[in-house]
CSV table of C-alpha atoms and ligand atoms in Angstrom, one decimal:
chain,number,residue,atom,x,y,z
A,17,UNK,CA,193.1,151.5,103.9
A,18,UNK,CA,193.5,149.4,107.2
A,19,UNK,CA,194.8,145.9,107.3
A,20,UNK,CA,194.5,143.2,109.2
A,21,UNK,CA,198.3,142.7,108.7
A,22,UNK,CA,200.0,143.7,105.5
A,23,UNK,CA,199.7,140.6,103.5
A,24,UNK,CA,201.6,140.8,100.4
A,25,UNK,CA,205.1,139.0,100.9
A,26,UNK,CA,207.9,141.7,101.1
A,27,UNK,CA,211.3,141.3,100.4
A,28,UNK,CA,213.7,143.8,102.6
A,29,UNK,CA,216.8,144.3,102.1
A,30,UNK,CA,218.7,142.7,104.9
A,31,UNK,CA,216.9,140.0,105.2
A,32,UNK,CA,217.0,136.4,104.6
A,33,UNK,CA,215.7,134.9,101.5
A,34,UNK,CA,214.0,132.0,103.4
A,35,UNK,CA,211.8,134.5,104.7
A,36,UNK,CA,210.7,136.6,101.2
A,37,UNK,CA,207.9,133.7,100.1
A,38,UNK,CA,205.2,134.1,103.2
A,39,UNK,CA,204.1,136.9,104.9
A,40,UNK,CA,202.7,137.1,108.7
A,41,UNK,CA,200.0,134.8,110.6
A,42,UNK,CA,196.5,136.2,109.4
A,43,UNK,CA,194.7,134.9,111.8
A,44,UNK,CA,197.2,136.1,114.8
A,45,UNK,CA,196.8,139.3,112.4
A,46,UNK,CA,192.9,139.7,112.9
A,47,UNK,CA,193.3,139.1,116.8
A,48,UNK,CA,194.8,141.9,116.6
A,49,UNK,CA,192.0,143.8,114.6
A,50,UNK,CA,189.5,142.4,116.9
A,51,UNK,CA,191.0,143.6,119.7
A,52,UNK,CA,191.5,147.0,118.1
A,53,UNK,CA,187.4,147.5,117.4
A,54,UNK,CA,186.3,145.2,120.6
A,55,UNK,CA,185.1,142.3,118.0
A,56,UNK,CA,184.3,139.2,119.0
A,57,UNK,CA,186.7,137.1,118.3
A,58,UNK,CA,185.5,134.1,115.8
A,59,UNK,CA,189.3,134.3,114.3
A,60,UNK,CA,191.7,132.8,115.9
A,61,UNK,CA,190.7,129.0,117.4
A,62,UNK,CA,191.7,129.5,121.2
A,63,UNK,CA,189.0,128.9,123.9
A,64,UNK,CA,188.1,131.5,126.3
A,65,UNK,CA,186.9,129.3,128.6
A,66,UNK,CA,188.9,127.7,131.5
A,67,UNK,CA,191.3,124.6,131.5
A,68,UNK,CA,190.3,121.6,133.7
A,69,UNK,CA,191.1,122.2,137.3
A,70,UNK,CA,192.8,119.2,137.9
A,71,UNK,CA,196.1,120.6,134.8
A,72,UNK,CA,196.0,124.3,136.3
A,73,UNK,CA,196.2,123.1,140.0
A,74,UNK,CA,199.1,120.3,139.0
A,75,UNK,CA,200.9,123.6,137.1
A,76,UNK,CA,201.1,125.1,139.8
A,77,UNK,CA,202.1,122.7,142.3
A,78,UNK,CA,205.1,121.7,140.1
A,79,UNK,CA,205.8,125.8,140.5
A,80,UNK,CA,205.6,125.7,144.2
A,81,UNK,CA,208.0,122.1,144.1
A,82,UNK,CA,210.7,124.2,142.4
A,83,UNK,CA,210.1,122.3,139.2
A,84,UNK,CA,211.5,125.9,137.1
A,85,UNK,CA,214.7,124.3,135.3
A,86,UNK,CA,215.1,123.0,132.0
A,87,UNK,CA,213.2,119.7,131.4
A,88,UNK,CA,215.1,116.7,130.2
A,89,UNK,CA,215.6,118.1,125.9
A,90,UNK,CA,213.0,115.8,124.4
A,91,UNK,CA,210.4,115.8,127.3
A,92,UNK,CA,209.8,115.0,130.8
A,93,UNK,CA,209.6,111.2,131.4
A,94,UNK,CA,206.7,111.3,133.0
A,95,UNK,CA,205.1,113.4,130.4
A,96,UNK,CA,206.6,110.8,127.8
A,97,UNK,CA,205.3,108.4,129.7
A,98,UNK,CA,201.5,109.6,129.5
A,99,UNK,CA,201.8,110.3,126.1
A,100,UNK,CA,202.6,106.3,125.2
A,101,UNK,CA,200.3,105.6,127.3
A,102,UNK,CA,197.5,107.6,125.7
A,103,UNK,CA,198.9,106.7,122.1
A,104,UNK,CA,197.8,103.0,122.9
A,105,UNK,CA,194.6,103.2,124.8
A,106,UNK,CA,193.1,105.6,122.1
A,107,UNK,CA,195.1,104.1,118.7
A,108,UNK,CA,196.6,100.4,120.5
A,109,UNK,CA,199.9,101.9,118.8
A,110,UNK,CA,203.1,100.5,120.9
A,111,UNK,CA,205.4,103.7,121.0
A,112,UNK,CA,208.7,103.4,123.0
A,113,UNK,CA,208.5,106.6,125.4
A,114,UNK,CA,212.3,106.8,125.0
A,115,UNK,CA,213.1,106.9,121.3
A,116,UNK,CA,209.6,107.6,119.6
A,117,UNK,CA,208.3,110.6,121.7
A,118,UNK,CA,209.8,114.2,121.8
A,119,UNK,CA,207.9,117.0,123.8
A,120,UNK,CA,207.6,119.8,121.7
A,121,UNK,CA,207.1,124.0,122.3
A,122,UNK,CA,203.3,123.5,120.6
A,123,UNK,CA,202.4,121.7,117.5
A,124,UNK,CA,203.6,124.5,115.9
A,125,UNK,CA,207.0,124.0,116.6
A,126,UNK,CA,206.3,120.4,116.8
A,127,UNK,CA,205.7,120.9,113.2
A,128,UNK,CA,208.6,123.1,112.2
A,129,UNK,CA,211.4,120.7,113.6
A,130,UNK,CA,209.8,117.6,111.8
A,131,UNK,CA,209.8,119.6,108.9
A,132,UNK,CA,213.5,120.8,109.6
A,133,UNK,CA,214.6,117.4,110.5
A,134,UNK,CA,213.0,115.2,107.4
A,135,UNK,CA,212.9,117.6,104.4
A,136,UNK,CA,215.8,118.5,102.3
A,137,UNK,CA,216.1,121.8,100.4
A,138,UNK,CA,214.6,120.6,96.8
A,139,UNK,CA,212.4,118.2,98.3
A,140,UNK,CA,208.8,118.3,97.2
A,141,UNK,CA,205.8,118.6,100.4
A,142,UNK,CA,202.3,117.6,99.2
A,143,UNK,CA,200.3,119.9,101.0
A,144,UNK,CA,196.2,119.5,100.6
A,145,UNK,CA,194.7,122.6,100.3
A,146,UNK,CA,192.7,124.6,102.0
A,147,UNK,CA,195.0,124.5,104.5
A,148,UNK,CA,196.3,125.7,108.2
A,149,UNK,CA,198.3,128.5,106.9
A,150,UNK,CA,201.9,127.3,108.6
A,151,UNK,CA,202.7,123.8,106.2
A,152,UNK,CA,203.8,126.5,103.6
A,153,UNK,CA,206.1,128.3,105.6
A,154,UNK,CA,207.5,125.2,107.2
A,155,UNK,CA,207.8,123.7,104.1
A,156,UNK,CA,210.0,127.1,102.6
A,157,UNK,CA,212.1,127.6,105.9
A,158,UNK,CA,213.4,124.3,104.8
A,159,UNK,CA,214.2,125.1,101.1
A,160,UNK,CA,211.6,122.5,100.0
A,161,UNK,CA,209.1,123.5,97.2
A,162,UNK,CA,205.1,122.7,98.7
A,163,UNK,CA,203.0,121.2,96.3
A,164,UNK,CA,199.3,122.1,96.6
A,165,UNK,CA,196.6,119.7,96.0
A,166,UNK,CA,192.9,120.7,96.0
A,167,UNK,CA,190.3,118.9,97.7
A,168,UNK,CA,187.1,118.0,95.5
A,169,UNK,CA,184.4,119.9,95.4
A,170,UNK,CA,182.6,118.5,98.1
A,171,UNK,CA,186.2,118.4,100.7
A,172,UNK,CA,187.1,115.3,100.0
A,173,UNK,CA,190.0,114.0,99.0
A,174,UNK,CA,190.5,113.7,95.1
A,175,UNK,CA,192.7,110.8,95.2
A,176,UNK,CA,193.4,110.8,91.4
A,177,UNK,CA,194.9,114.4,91.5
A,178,UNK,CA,196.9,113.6,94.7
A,179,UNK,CA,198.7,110.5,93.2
A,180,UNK,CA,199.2,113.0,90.1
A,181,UNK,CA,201.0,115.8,92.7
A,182,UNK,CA,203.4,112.7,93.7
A,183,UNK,CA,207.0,112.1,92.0
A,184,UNK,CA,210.4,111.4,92.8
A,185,UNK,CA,210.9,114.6,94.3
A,186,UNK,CA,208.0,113.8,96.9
A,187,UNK,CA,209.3,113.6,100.5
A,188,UNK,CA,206.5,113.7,102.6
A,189,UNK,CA,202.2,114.6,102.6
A,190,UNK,CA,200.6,116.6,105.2
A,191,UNK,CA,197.9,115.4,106.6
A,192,UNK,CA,195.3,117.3,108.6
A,193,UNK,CA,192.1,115.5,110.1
A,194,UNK,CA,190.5,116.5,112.1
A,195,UNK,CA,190.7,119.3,109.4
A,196,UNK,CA,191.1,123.3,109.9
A,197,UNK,CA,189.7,125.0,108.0
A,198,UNK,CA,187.4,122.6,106.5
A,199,UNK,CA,186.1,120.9,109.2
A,200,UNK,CA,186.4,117.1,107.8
A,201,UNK,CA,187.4,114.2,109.3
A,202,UNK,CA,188.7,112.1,106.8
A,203,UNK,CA,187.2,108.2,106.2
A,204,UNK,CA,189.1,105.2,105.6
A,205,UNK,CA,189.0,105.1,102.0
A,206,UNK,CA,190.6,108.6,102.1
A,207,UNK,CA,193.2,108.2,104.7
A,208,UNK,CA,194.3,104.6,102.9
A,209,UNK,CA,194.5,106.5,99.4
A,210,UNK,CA,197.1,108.7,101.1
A,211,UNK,CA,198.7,106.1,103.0
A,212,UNK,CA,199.1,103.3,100.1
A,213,UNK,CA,200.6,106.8,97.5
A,214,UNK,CA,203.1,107.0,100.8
A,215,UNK,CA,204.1,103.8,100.8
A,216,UNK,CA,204.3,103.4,96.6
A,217,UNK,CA,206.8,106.6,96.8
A,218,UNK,CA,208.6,106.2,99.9
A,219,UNK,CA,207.0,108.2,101.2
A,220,UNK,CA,206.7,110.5,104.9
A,221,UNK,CA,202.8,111.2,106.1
A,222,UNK,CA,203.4,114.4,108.5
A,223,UNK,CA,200.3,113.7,109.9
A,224,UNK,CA,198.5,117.1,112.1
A,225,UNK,CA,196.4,115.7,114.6
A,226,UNK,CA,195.7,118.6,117.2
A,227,UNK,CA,191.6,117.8,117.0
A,228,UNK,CA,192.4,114.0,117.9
A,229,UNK,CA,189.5,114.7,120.4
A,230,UNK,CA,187.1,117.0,118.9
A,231,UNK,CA,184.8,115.2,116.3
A,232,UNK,CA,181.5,115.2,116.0
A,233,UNK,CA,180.7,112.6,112.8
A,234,UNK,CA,182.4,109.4,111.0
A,235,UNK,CA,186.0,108.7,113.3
A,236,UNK,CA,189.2,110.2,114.1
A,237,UNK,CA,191.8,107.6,112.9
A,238,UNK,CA,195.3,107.8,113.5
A,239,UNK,CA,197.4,107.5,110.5
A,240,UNK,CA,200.1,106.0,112.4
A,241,UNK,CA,197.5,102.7,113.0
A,242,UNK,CA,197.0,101.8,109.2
A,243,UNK,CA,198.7,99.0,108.3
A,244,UNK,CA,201.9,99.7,106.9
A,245,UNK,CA,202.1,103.2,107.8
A,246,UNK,CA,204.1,103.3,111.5
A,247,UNK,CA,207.5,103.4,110.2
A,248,UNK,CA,206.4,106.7,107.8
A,249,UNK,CA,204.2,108.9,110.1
A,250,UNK,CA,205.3,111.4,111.6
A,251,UNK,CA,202.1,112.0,114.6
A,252,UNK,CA,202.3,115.7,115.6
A,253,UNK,CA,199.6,116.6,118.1
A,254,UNK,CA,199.1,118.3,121.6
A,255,UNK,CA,197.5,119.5,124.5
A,256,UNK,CA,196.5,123.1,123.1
A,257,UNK,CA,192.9,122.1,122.1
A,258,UNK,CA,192.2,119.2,123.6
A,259,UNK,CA,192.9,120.8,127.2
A,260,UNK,CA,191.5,124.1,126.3
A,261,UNK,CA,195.5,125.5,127.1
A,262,UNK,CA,196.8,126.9,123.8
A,263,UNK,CA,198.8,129.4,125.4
A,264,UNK,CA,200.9,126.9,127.3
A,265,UNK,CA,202.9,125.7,124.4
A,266,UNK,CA,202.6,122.2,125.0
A,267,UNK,CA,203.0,119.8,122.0
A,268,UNK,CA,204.5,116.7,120.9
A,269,UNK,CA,205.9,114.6,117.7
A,270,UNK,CA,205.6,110.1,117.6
A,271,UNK,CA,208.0,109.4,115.1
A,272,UNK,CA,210.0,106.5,114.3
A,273,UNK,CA,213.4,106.0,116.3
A,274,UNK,CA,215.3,107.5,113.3
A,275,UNK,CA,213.3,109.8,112.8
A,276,UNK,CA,212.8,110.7,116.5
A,277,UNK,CA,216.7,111.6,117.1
A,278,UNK,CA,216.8,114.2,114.0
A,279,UNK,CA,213.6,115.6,114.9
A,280,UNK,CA,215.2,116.2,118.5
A,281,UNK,CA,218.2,117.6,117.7
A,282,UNK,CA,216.5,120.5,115.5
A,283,UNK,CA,214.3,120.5,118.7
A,284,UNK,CA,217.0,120.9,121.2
A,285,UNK,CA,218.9,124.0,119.0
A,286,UNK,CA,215.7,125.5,118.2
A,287,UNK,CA,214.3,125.6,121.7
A,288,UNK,CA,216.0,123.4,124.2
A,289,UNK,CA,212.5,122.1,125.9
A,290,UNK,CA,208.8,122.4,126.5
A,291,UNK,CA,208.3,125.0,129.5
A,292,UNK,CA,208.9,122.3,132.5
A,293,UNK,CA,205.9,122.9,135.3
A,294,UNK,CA,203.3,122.9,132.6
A,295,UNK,CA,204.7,119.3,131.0
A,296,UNK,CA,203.9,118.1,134.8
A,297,UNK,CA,200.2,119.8,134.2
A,298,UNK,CA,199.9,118.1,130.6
A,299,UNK,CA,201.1,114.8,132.5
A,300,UNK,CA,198.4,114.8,135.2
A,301,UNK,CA,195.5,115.8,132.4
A,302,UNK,CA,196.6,112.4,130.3
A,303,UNK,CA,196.8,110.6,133.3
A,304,UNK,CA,193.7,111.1,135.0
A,305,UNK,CA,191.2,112.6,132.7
A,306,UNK,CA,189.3,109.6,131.1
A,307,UNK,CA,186.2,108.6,128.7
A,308,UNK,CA,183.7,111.4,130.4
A,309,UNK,CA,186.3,114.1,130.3
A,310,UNK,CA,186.8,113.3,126.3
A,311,UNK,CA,182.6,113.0,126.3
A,312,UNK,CA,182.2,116.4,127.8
A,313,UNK,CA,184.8,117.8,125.6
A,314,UNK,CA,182.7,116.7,122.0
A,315,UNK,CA,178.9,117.0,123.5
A,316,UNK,CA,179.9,120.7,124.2
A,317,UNK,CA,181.4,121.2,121.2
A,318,UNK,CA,178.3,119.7,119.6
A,319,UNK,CA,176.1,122.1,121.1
A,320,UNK,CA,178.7,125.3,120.2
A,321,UNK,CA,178.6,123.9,116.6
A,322,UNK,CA,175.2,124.5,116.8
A,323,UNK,CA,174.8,128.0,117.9
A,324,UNK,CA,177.2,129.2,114.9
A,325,UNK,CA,176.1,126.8,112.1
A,326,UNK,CA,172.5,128.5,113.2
A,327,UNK,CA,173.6,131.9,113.5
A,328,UNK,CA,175.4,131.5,110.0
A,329,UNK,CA,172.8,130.3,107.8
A,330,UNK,CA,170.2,132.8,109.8
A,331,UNK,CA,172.2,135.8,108.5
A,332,UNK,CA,172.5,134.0,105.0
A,333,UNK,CA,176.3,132.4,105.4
A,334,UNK,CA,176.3,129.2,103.5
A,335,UNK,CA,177.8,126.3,105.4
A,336,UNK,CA,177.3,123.1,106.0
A,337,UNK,CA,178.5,121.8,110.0
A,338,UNK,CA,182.0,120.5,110.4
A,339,UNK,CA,182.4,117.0,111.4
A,340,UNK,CA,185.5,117.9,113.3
A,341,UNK,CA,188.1,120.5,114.8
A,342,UNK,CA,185.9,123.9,115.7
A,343,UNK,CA,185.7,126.3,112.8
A,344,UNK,CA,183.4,127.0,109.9
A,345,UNK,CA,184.1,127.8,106.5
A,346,UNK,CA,181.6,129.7,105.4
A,347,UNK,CA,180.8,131.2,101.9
A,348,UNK,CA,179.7,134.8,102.0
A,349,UNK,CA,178.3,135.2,98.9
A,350,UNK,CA,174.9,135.9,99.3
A,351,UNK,CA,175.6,138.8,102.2
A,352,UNK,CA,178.4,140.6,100.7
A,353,UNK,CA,180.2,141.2,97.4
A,354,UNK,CA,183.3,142.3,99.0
A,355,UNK,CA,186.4,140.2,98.2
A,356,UNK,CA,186.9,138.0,102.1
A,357,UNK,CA,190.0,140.2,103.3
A,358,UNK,CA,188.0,143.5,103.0
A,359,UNK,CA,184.9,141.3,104.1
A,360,UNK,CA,186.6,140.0,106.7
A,361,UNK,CA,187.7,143.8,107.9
A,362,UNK,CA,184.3,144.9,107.4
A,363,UNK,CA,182.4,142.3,109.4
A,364,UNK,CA,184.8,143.1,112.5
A,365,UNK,CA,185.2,146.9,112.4
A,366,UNK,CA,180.9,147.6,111.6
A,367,UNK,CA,179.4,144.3,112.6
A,368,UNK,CA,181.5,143.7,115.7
A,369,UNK,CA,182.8,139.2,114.5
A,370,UNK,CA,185.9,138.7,113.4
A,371,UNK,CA,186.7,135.9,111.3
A,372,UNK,CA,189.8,134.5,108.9
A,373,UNK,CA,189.6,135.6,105.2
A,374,UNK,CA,189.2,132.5,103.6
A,375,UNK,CA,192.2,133.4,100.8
A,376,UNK,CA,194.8,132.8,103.9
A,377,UNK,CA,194.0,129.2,103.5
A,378,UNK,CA,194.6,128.9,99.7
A,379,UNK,CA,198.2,128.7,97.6
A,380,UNK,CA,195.9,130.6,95.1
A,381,UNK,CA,193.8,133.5,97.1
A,382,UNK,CA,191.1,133.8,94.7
A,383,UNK,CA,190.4,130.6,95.7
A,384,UNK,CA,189.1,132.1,98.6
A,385,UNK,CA,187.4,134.9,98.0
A,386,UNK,CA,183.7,133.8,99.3
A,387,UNK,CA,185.0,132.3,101.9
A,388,UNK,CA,185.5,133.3,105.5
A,389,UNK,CA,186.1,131.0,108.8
A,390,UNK,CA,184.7,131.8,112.0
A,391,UNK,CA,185.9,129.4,115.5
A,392,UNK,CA,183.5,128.4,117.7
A,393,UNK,CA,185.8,127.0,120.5
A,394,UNK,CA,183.8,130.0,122.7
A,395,UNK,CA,181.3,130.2,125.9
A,396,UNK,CA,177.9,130.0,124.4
A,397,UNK,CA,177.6,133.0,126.1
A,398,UNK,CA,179.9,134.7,123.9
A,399,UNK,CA,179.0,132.7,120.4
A,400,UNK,CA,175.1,134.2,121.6
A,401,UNK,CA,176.9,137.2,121.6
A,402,UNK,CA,178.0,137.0,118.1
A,403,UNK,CA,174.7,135.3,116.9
A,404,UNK,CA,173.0,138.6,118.2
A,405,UNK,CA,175.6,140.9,116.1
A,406,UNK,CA,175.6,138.8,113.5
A,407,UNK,CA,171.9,138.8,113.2
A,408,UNK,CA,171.9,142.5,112.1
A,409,UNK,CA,173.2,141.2,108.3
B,513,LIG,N1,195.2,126.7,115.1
B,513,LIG,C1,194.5,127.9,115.5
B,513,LIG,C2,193.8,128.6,114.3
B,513,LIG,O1,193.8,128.0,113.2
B,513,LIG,C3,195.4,128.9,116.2
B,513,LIG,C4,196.5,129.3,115.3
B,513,LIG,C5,197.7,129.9,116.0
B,513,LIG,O2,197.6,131.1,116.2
B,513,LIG,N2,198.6,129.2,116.3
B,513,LIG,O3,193.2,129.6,114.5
């Protein structure tokens, strides 16, 4: 039978333990598989549409200026510099550019070193679920044991069962919002819930905030701003989605001075810096792109949402529209009986969309078994595209 990628975890002999308890990216598997059957790609969230002008020309000039060596470890001042900036005209959050901020190789790796940095091996990582598949991983490469939490029913958070997942173990809560897969943007009530269980146990919120700029309903809110919460919050976010340039691998961690100078040191063995031209790029897009840029950005991810959402529930997906971030999850259940991997297969190979099996996003895969995610950070020409194929369900 083909595979996306061969998902059950694997334990070779000659390799490391650390590495027996997850298996390979999914979604970076069913890019694959798309590109294999020319499917259109609904998998993996990265835009294939341009960057702004104003980051690719400023790229390039630092190229031409001989900007090619290492950056200073933790980021480029200037970079630093725009990202304080941006932290208090968008959150009013004070963050010292030279002891809070450290320039990361994408929020990926952003991720990993805070992770690396914070969490002992034994520790316990509250991890809400369904979630971006790499808090797991993270959370193992660093010997601590994730504990999954369910949202309700309806995607919020259950607040009861979360302070029941907390204990003396707990080091730290990821945080999500705006939310992959789900779409949510959590609301006060929910974010203070997390932040007061933080600050009863002591507490870190590693808080994923890569959508910061892509909502549609309620407010993004960072969890940095909530009373109480700057000396625990760990802000990971980064210039992947909100400048349309996920292939750059530009991404950065606010943390507390403490904090900050752990975090970099895992930074600086892992990768030594964030690639140098493109920070100057990233520097001139928070500098100079204001309010309409940010506009743009959500009124044309309003309208994508739209084509999808209405492609979906025309070929009988059930779904309702995120309110943030730029994927649906989507129950299959009244087009297909297939369990969501072979689903997921079977929609790219014969219908010619690829999506994310929706088990990839659960500790327990028959959790997601109706479900499938499909991106919609795409042209409108090409989500049209996929609305046509899609339309033959
Ligand atoms: N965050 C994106 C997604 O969920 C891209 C993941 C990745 O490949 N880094 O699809």
């Amino acid at each position: 039978m083909e595979t996306a990628d061969e998902s059950a975890p694997t334990a070779p002999p000659g390799t490391a333990r650390r590495t027996h308890g997850f298996t390979e990216s999914v979604i970076r598997g069913m890019t694959r598989l798309a590109r294999k059957h020319g499917a259109v790609n609904l998998a993996q969230g990265f835009p294939d549409f341009p960057a702004p002008d104003l980051i690719k020309r400023e790229g390039q000039r630092a190229i031409a200026d001989g900007i090619n060596q290492y950056a200073i470890t933790w980021g480029s001042d200037r970079l630093r510099e725009a990202i304080a900036e941006h932290q208090d005209e968008h959150y009013g959050l004070d963050v010292d550019p030279d002891r809070e901020i450290t320039v990361a190789c994408g929020a990926t790796e952003a991720m990993a070193s805070t992770f690396l940095a914070l969490v002992n091996p034994g520790d316990e990582v509250v991890i809400l679920e369904p979630f971006y598949e790499n808090y797991g991983p993270d959370a193992e490469l660093c010997g601590a044991e994730p504990v999954f939490v369910p949202l309700a029913e309806d995607r919020t958070i259950d607040l009861e069962r979360l302070e029941r997942a907390f204990g003396d173990q707990t080091r730290a809560v990821v945080l999500n919002t705006p939310n992959n897969p789900t779409g949510r943007v959590f609301d006060r009530r929910e974010m203070e819930g997390v932040a007061e269980l933080c600050r009863r146990h002591d507490a870190y919120v590693f808080t994923d905030e890569i959508y910061e700029h892509i909502w549609y309903e309620g407010e993004h809110r960072s969890m940095a701003s909530l009373p109480g919460m700057r000396d625990r919050t760990v802000t990971v976010s980064g210039a992947s989605k909100t400048f349309s340039i996920t292939g750059w691998r530009i991404g950065w961690i606010v943390a507390p001075p403490e904090a900050t100078d752990a975090i970099r040191k895992v930074h600086d063995f892992l990768t030594v810096g964030a690639p140098a031209p493109l920070q100057e790029g990233v520097a001139a897009g928070l500098e100079e792109l204001g309010a309409d840029y940010y506009e743009r950005l959500e009124a044309d991810y309003r309208r994508r949402r739209e084509i999808l959402h209405e492609a979906l529930t025309a070929a009988g997906f059930r779904c309702s529209r995120p309110e943030g971030a730029y994927y649906v999850l989507a129950d299959f259940s009244g087009v297909s009986d297939l369990p969501d991997d072979e689903f997921a297969r079977w929609l790219t190979r014969e219908v010619g969309v690829a999506p994310v099996p929706g088990s990839s996003f659960f500790s327990d895969p028959e959790r997601g078994r109706d479900l499938v995610r499909f991106a919609f950070c795409k042209t409108e020409e090409t989500l049209e595209k996929a609305a046509g194929r899609l339309a033959s369900l």
